[in-house]
PDB file of C-alpha atoms and ligand atoms in Angstrom:
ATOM      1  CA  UNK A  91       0.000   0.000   0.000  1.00  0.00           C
ATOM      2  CA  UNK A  92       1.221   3.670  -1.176  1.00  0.00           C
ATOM      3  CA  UNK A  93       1.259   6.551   1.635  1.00  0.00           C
ATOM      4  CA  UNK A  94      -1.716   7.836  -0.446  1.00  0.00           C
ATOM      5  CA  UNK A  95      -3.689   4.589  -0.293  1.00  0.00           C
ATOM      6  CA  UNK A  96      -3.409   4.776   3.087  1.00  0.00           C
ATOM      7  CA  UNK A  97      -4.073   8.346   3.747  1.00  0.00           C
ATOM      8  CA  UNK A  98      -7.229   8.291   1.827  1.00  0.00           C
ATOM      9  CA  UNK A  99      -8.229   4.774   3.626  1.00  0.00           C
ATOM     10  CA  UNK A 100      -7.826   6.086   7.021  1.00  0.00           C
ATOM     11  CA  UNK A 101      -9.250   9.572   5.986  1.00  0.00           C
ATOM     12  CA  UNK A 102     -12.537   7.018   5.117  1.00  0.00           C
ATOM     13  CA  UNK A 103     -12.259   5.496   8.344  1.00  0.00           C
ATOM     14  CA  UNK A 104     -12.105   8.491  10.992  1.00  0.00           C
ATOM     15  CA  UNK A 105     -14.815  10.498   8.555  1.00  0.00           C
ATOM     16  CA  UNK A 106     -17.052   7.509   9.060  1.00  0.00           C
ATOM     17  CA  UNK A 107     -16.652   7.768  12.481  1.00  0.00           C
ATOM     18  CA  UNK A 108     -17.556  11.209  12.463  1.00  0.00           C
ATOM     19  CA  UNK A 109     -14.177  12.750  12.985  1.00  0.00           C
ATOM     20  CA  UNK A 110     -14.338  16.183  11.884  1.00  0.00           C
ATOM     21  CA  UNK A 111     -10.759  16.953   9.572  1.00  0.00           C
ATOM     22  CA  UNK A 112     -10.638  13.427   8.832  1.00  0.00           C
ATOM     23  CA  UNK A 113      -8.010  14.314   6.008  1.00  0.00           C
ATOM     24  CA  UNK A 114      -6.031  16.453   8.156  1.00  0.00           C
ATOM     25  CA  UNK A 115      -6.017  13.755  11.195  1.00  0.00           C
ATOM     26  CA  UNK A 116      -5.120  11.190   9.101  1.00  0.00           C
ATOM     27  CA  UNK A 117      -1.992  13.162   7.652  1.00  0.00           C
ATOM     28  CA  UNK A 118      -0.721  13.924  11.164  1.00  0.00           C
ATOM     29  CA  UNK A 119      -0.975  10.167  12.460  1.00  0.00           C
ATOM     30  CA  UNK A 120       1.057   8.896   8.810  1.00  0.00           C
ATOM     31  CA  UNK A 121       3.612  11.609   9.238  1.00  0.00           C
ATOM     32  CA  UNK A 122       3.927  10.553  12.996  1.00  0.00           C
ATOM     33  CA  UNK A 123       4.341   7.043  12.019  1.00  0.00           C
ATOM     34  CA  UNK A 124       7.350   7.681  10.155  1.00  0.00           C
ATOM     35  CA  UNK A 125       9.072  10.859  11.555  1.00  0.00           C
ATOM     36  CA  UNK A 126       8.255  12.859   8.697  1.00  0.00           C
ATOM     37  CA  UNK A 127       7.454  16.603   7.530  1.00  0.00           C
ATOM     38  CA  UNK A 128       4.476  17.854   5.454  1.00  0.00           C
ATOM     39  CA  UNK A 129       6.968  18.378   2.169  1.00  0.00           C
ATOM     40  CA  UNK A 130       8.160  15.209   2.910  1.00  0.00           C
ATOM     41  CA  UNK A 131       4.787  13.397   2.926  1.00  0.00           C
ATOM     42  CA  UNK A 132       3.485  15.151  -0.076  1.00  0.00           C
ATOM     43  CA  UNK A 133       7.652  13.678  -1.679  1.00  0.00           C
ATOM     44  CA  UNK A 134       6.708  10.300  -0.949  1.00  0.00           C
ATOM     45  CA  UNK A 135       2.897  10.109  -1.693  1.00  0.00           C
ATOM     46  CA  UNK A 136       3.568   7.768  -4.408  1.00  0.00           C
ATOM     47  CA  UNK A 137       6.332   5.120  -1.968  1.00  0.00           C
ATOM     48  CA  UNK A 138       4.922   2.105  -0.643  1.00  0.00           C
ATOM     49  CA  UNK A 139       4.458   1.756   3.350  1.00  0.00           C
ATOM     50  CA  UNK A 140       6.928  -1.354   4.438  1.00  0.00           C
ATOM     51  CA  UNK A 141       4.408  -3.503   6.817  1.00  0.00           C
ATOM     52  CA  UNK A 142       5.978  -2.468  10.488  1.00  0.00           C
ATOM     53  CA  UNK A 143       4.917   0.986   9.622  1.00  0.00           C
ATOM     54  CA  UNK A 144       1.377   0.219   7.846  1.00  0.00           C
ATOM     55  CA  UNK A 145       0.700  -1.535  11.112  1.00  0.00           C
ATOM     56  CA  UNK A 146       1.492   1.156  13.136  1.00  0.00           C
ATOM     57  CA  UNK A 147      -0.026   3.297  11.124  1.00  0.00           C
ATOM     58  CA  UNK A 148      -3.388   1.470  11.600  1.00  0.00           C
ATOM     59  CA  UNK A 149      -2.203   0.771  15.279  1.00  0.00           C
ATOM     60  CA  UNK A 150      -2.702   4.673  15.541  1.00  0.00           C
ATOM     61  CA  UNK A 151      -5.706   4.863  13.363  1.00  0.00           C
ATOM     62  CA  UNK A 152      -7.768   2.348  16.025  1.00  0.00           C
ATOM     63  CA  UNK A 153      -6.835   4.582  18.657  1.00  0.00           C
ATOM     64  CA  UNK A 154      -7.841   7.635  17.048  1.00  0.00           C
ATOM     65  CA  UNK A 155     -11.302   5.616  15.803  1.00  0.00           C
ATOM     66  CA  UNK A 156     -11.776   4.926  19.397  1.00  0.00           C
ATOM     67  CA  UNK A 157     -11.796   9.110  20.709  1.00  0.00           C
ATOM     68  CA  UNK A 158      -8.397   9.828  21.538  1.00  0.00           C
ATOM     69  CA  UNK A 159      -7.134  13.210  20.318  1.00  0.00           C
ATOM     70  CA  UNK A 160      -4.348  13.153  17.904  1.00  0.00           C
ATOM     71  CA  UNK A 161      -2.700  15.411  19.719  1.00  0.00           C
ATOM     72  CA  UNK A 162      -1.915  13.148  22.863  1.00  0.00           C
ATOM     73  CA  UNK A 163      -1.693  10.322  19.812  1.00  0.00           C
ATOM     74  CA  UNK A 164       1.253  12.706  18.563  1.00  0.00           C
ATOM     75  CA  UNK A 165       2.543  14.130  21.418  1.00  0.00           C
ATOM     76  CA  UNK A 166       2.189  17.311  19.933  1.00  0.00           C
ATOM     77  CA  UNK A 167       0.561  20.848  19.144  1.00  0.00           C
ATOM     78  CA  UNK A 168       0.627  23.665  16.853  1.00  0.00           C
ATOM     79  CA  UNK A 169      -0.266  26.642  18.866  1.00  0.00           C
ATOM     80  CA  UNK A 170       0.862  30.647  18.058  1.00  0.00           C
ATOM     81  CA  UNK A 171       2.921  29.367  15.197  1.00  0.00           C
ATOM     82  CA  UNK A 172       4.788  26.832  17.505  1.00  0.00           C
ATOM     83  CA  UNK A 173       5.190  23.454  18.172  1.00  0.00           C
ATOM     84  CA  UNK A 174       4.245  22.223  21.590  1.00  0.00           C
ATOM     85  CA  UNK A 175       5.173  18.922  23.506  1.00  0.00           C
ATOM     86  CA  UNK A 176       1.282  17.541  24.968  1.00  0.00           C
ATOM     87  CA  UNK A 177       0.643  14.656  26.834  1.00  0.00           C
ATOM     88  CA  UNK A 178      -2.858  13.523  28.615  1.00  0.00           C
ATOM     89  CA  UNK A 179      -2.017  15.415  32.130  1.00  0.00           C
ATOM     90  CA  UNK A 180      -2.547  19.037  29.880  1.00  0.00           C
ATOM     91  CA  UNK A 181      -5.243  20.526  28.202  1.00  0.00           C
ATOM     92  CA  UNK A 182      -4.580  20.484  24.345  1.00  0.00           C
ATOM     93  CA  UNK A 183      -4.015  23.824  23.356  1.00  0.00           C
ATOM     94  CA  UNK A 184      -7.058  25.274  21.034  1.00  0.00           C
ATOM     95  CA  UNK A 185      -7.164  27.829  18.263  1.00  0.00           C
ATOM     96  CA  UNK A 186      -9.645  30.170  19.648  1.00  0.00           C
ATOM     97  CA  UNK A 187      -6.982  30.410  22.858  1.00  0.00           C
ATOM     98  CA  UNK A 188      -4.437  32.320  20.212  1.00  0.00           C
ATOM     99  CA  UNK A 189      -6.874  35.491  20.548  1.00  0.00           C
ATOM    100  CA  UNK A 190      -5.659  35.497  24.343  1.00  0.00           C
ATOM    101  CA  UNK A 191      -1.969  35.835  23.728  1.00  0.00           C
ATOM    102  CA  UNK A 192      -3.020  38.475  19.856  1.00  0.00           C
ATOM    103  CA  UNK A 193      -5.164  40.530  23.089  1.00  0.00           C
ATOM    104  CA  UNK A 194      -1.953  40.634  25.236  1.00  0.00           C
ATOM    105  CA  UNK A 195       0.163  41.593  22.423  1.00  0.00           C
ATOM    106  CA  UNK A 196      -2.080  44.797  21.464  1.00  0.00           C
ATOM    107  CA  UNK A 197      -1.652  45.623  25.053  1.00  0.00           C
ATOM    108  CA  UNK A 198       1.998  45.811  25.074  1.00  0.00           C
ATOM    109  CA  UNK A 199       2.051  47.421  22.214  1.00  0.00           C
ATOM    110  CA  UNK A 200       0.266  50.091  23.552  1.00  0.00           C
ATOM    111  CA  UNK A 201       1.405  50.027  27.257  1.00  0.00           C
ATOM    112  CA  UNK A 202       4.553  49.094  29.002  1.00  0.00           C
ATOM    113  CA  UNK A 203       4.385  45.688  29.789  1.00  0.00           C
ATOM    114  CA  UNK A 204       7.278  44.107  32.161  1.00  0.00           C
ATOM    115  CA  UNK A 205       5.392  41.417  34.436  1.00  0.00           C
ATOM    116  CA  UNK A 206       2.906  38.681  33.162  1.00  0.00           C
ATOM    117  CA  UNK A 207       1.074  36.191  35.178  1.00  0.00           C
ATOM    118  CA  UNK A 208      -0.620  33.064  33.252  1.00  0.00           C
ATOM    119  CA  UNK A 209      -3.100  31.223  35.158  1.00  0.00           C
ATOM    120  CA  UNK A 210      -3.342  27.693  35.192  1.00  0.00           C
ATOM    121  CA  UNK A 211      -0.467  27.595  32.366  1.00  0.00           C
ATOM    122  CA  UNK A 212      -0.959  23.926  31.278  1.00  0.00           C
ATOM    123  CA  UNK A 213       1.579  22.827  28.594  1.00  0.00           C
ATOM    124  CA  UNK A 214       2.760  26.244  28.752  1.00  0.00           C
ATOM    125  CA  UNK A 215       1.553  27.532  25.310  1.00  0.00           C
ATOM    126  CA  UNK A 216       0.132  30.670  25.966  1.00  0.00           C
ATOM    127  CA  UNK A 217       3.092  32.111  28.636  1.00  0.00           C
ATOM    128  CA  UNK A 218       5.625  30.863  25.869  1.00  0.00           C
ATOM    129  CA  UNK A 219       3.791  32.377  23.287  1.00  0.00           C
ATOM    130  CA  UNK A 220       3.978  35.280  25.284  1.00  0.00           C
ATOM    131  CA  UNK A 221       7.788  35.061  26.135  1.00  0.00           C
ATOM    132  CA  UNK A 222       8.945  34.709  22.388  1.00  0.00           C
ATOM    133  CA  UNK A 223       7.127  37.731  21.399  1.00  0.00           C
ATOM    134  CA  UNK A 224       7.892  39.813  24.728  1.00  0.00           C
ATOM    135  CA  UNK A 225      11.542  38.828  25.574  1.00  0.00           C
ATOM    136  CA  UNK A 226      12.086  41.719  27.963  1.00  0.00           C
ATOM    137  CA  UNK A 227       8.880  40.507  30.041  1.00  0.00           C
ATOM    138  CA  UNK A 228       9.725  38.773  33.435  1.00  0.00           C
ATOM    139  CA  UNK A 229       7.016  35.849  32.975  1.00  0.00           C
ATOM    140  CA  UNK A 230       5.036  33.240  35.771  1.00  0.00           C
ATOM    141  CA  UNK A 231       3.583  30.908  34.809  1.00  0.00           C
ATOM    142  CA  UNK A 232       1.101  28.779  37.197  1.00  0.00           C
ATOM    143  CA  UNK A 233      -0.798  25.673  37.952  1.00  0.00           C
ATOM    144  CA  UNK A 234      -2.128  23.438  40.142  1.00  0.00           C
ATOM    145  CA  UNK A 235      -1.320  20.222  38.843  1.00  0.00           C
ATOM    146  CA  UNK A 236       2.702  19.321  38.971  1.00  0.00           C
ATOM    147  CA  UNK A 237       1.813  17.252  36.024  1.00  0.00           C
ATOM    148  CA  UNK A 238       1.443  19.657  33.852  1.00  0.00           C
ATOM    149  CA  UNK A 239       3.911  22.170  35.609  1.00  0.00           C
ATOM    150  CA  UNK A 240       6.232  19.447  33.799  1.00  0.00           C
ATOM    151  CA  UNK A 241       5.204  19.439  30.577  1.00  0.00           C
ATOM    152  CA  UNK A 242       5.407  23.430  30.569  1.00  0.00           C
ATOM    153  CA  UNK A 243       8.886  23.046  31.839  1.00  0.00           C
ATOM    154  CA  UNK A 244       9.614  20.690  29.068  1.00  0.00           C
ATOM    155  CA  UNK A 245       8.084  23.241  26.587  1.00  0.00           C
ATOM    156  CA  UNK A 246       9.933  26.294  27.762  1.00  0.00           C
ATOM    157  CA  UNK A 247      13.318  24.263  27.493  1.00  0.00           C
ATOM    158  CA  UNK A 248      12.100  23.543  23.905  1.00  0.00           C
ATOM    159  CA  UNK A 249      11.386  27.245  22.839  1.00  0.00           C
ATOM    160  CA  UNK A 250      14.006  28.255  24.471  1.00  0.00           C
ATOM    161  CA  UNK A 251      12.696  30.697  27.011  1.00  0.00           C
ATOM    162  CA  UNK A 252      13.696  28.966  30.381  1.00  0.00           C
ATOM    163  CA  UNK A 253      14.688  31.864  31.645  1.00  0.00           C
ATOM    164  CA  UNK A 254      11.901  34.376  30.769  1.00  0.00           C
ATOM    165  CA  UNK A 255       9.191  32.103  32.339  1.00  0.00           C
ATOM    166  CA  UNK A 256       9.086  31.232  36.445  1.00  0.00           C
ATOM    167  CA  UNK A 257       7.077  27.981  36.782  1.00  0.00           C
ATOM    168  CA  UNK A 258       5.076  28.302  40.288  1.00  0.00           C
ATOM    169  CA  UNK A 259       3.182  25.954  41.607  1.00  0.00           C
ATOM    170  CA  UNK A 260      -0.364  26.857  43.569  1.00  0.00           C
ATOM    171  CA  UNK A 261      -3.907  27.517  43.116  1.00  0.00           C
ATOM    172  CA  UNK A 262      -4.749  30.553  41.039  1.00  0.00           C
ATOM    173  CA  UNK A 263      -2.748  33.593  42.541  1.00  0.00           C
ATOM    174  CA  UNK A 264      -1.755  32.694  45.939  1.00  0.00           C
ATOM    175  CA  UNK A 265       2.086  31.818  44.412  1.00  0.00           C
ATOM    176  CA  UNK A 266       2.515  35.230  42.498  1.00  0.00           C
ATOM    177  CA  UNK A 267       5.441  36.817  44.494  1.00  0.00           C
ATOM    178  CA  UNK A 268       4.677  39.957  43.325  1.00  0.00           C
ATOM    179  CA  UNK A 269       1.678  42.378  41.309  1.00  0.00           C
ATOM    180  CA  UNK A 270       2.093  42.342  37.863  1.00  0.00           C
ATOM    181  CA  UNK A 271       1.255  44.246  34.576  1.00  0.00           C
ATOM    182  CA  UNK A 272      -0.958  41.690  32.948  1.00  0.00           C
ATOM    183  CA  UNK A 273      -2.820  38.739  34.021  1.00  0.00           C
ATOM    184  CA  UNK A 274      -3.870  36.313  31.609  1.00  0.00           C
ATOM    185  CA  UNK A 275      -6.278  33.203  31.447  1.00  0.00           C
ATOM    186  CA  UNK A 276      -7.625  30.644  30.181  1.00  0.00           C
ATOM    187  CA  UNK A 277      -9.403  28.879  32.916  1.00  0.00           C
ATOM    188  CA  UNK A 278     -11.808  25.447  33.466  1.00  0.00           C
ATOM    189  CA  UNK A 279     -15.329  27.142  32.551  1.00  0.00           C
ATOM    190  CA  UNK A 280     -17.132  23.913  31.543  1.00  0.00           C
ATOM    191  CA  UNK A 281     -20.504  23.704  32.948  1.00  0.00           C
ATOM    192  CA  UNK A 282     -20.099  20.356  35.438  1.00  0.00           C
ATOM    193  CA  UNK A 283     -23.335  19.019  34.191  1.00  0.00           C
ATOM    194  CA  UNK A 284     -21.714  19.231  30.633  1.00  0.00           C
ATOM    195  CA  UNK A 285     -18.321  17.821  30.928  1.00  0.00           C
ATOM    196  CA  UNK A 286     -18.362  15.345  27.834  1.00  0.00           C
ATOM    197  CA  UNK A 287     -17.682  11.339  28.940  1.00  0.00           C
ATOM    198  CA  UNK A 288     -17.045  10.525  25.341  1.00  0.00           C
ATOM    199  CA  UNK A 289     -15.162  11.949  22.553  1.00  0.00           C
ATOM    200  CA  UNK A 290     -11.734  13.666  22.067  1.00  0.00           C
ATOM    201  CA  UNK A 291     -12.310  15.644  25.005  1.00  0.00           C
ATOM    202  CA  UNK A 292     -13.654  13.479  28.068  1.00  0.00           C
ATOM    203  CA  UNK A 293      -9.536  12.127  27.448  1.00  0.00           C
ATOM    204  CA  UNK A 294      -8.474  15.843  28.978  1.00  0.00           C
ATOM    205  CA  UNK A 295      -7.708  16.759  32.455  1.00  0.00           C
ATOM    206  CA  UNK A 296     -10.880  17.636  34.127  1.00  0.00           C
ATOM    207  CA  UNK A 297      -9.227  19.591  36.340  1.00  0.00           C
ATOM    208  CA  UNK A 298      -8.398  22.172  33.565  1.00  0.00           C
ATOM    209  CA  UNK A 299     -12.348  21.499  32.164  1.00  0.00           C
ATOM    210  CA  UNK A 300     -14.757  22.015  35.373  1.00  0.00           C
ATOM    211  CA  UNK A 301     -15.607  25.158  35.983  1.00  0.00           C
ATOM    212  CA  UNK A 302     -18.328  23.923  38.158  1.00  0.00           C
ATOM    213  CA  UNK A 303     -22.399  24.422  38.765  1.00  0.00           C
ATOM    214  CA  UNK A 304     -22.498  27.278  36.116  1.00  0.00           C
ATOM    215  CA  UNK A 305     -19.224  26.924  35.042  1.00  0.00           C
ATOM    216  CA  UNK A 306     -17.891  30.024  36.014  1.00  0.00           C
ATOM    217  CA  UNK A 307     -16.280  29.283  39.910  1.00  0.00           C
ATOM    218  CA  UNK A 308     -12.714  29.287  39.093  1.00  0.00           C
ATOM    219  CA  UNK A 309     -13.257  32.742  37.092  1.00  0.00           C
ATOM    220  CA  UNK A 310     -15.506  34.421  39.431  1.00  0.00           C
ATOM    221  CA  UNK A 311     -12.697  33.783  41.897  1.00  0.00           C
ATOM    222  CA  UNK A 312      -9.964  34.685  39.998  1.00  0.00           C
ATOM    223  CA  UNK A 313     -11.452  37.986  39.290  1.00  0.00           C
ATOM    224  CA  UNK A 314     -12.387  38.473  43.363  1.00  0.00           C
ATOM    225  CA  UNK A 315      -8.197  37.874  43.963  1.00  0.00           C
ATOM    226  CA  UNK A 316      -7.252  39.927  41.173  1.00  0.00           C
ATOM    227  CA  UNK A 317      -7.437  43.419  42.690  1.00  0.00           C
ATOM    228  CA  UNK A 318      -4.669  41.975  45.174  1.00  0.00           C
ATOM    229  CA  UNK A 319      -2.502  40.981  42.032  1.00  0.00           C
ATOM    230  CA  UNK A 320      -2.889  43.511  39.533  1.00  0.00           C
ATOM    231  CA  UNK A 321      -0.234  46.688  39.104  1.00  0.00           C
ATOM    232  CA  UNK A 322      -1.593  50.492  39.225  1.00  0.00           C
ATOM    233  CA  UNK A 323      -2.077  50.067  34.929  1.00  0.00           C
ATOM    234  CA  UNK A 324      -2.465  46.360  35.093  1.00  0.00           C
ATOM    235  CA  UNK A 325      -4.792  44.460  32.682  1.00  0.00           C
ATOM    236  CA  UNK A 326      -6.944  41.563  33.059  1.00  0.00           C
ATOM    237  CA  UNK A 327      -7.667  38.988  29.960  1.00  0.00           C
ATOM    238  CA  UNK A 328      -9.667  36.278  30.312  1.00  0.00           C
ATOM    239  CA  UNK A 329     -11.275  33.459  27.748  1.00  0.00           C
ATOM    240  CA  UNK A 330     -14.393  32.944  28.317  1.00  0.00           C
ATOM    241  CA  UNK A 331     -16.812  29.610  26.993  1.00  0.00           C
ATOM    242  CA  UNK A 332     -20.017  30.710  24.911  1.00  0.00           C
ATOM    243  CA  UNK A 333     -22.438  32.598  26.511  1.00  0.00           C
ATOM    244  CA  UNK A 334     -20.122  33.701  29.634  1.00  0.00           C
ATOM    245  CA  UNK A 335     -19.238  36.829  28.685  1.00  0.00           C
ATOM    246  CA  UNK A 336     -22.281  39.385  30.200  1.00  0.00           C
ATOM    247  CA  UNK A 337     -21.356  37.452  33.633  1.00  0.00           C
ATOM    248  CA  UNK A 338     -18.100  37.879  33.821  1.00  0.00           C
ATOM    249  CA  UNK A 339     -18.127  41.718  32.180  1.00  0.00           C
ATOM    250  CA  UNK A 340     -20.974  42.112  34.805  1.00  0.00           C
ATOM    251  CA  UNK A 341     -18.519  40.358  37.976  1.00  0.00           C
ATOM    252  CA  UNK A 342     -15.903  42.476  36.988  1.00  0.00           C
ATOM    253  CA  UNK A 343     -17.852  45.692  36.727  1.00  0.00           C
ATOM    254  CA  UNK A 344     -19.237  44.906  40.381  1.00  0.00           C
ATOM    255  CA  UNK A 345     -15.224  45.087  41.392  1.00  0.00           C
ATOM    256  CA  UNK A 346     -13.970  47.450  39.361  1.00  0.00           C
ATOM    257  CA  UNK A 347     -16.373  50.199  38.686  1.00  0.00           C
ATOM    258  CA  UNK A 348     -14.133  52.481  36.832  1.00  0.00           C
ATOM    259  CA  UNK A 349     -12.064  50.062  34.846  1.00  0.00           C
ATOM    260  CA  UNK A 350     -12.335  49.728  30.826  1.00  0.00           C
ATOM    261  CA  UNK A 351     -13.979  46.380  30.467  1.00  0.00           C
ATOM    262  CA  UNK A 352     -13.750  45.106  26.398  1.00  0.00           C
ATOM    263  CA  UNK A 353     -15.297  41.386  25.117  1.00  0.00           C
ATOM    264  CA  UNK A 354     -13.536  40.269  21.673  1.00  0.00           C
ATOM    265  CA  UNK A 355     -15.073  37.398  19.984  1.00  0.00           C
ATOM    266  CA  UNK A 356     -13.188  34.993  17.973  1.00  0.00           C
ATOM    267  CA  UNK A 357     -12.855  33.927  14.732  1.00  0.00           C
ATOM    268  CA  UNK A 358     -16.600  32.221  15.040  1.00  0.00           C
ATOM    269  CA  UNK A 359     -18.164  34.992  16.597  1.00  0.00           C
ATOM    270  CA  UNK A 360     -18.517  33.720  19.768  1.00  0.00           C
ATOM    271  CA  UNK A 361     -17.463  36.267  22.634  1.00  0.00           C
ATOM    272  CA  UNK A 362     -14.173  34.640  23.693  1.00  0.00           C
ATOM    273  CA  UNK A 363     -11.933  37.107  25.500  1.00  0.00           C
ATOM    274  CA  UNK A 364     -12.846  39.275  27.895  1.00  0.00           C
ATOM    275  CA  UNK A 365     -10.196  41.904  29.124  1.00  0.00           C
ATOM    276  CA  UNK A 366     -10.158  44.558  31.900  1.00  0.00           C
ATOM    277  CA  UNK A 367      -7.614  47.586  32.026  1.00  0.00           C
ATOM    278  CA  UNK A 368      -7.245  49.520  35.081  1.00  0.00           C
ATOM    279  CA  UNK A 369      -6.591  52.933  34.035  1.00  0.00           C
ATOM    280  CA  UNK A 370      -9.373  54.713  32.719  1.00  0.00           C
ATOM    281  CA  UNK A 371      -7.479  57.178  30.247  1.00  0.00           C
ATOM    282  CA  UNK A 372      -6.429  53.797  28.592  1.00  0.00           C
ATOM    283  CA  UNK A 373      -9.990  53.753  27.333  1.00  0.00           C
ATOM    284  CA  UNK A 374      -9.765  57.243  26.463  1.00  0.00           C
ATOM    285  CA  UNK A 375      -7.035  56.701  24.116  1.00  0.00           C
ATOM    286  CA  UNK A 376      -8.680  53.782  22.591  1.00  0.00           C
ATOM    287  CA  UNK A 377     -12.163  54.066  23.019  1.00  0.00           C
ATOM    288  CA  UNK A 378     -13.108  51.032  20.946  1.00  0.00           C
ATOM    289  CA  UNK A 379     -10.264  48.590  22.381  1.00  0.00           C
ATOM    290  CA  UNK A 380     -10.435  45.080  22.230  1.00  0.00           C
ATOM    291  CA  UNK A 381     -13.875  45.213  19.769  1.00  0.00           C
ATOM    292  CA  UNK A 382     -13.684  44.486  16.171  1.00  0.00           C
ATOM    293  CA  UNK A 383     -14.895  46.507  13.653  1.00  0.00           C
TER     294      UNK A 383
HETATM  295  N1  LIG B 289     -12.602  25.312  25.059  1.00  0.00           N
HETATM  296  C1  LIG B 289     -12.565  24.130  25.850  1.00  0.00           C
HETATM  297  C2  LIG B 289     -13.576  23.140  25.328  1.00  0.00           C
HETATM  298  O1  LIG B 289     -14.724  23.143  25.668  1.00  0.00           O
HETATM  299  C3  LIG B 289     -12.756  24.437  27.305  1.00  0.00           C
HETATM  300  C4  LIG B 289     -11.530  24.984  27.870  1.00  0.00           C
HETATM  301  C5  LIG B 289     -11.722  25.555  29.220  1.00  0.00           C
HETATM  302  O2  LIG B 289     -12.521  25.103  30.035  1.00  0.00           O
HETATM  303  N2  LIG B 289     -10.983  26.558  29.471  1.00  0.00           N
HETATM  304  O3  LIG B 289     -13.245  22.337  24.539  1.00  0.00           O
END
């Protein structure tokens, strides 16, 4: 069997079982299979598979059939324009999450930005992110879970940027040693009562997932600590799921009545990021911040 007999065989496969970017997913197990790039792939279309790797191949196939995200198949994620190491202790990073780090960017550009805090950090991608395209920026990065405090570490090395990023352990932001210009996160905000139990994602951490009754506990209480945590200019970004963001604009306007509050949807319209700036002449300057036009 060529590399394009099996490609369009397993591309039959996952579509059949409903597998949205069957094509796609099918590329990224073959090229896994035998440790090779997308030029590479497209070289060889025509080569025949030598049966150790059509077996594996298939091996990987099964277990994609079956629910489990390629990226934890893999190993690996594109986020930002990079490649990240994931494993199953770490939420996979997700496009829509990109808009966090593009919202922190158009906030340094416009405002000096020295200390960053990410929230529950994960694999890492977003504070890395971050780090290549703020190199003067003194970075921490936090979680709870010393799984995934790993992985980040393991990223960081791999980008890099060891030294722009602290790692701290802790819930929320009890281990920031210090306010900081910009707070950034991408927190659990899964309604409990919908955290799925099959597909791609019921293989993630729930701990990164639950955001309890409503879904909104772990961001309510980040926003109640973030007065503590926030410099005189600071700035507050947050992603939010569908249909969160009048809550949270509404929680934050309850603790910070004269802050410049701004919700950005993403690239499906869906309000995504929701970001807070403390000084009021920064909405001033740019009175339509943070909303598309
Ligand atoms: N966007 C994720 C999902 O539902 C949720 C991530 C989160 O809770 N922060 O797939």
């Amino acid at each position: 069997m060529t590399l394009k007999q099996a490609l369009e065989q397993a591309r039959e496969i996952l579509a059949s079982n409903d597998i949205e970017d069957a094509s796609l997913e099918s590329e990224l197990l073959l090229r896994h299979t035998l440790k090779i790039d997308r030029v590479r792939l497209y070289l060889d279309l025509g080569r025949e598979l030598i049966p150790k790797q059509e077996e594996a191949f298939w091996h990987l196939v099964a277990r994609r059939r079956k629910g489990e995200p390629t990226a934890y198949i893999t190993g690996h994620r594109e986020f930002y324009g990079l490649d990240f190491h994931v494993a199953p202790g770490v939420l996979i990073p997700r496009p829509e999450s990109e808009l966090l780090v593009e919202k922190a960017l158009d906030i340094a550009h416009h405002q000096p930005v020295t200390t960053v805090a990410e929230i529950g950090t994960g694999c890492g991608a977003i504070a890395i992110s971050l780090a290549r395209h703020l190199p003067e920026a003194r970075i921490y990065a936090t979680d709870i879970s010393a799984p995934a405090l790993k992985i980040a570490r393991r990223n960081c090395r791999k980008h890099g940027v060891a030294d722009n990023i602290r790692l701290l352990a802790g819930d929320m932001l009890d281990p920031l040693p210090e306010p900081v210009d910009l707070i950034i996160a991408n927190l659990p905000y899964v309604k409990a009562s919908e955290l799925p139990h099959t597909g791609p994602v019921s293989f993630e951490p729930i701990v990164a997932l639950d955001g309890g009754p409503a879904g909104l506990e772990k961001i309510r209480r980040l926003c109640r600590q973030a007065s503590g945590k926030l410099a005189p200019r600071g700035c507050l970004l947050l992603e939010v799921g569908q249909g969160q963001a009048a809550a949270v604009t509404a929680c934050l306007r309850g603790l910070f009545p004269s802050a410049a509050i701004a919700v950005t949807p993403d690239l499906s319209g869906i309000e995504r990021v929701v970001s807070l700036c403390l000084t009021p002449d920064y909405l001033d300057a740019r009175l339509a911040y943070g909303i598309r036009s």
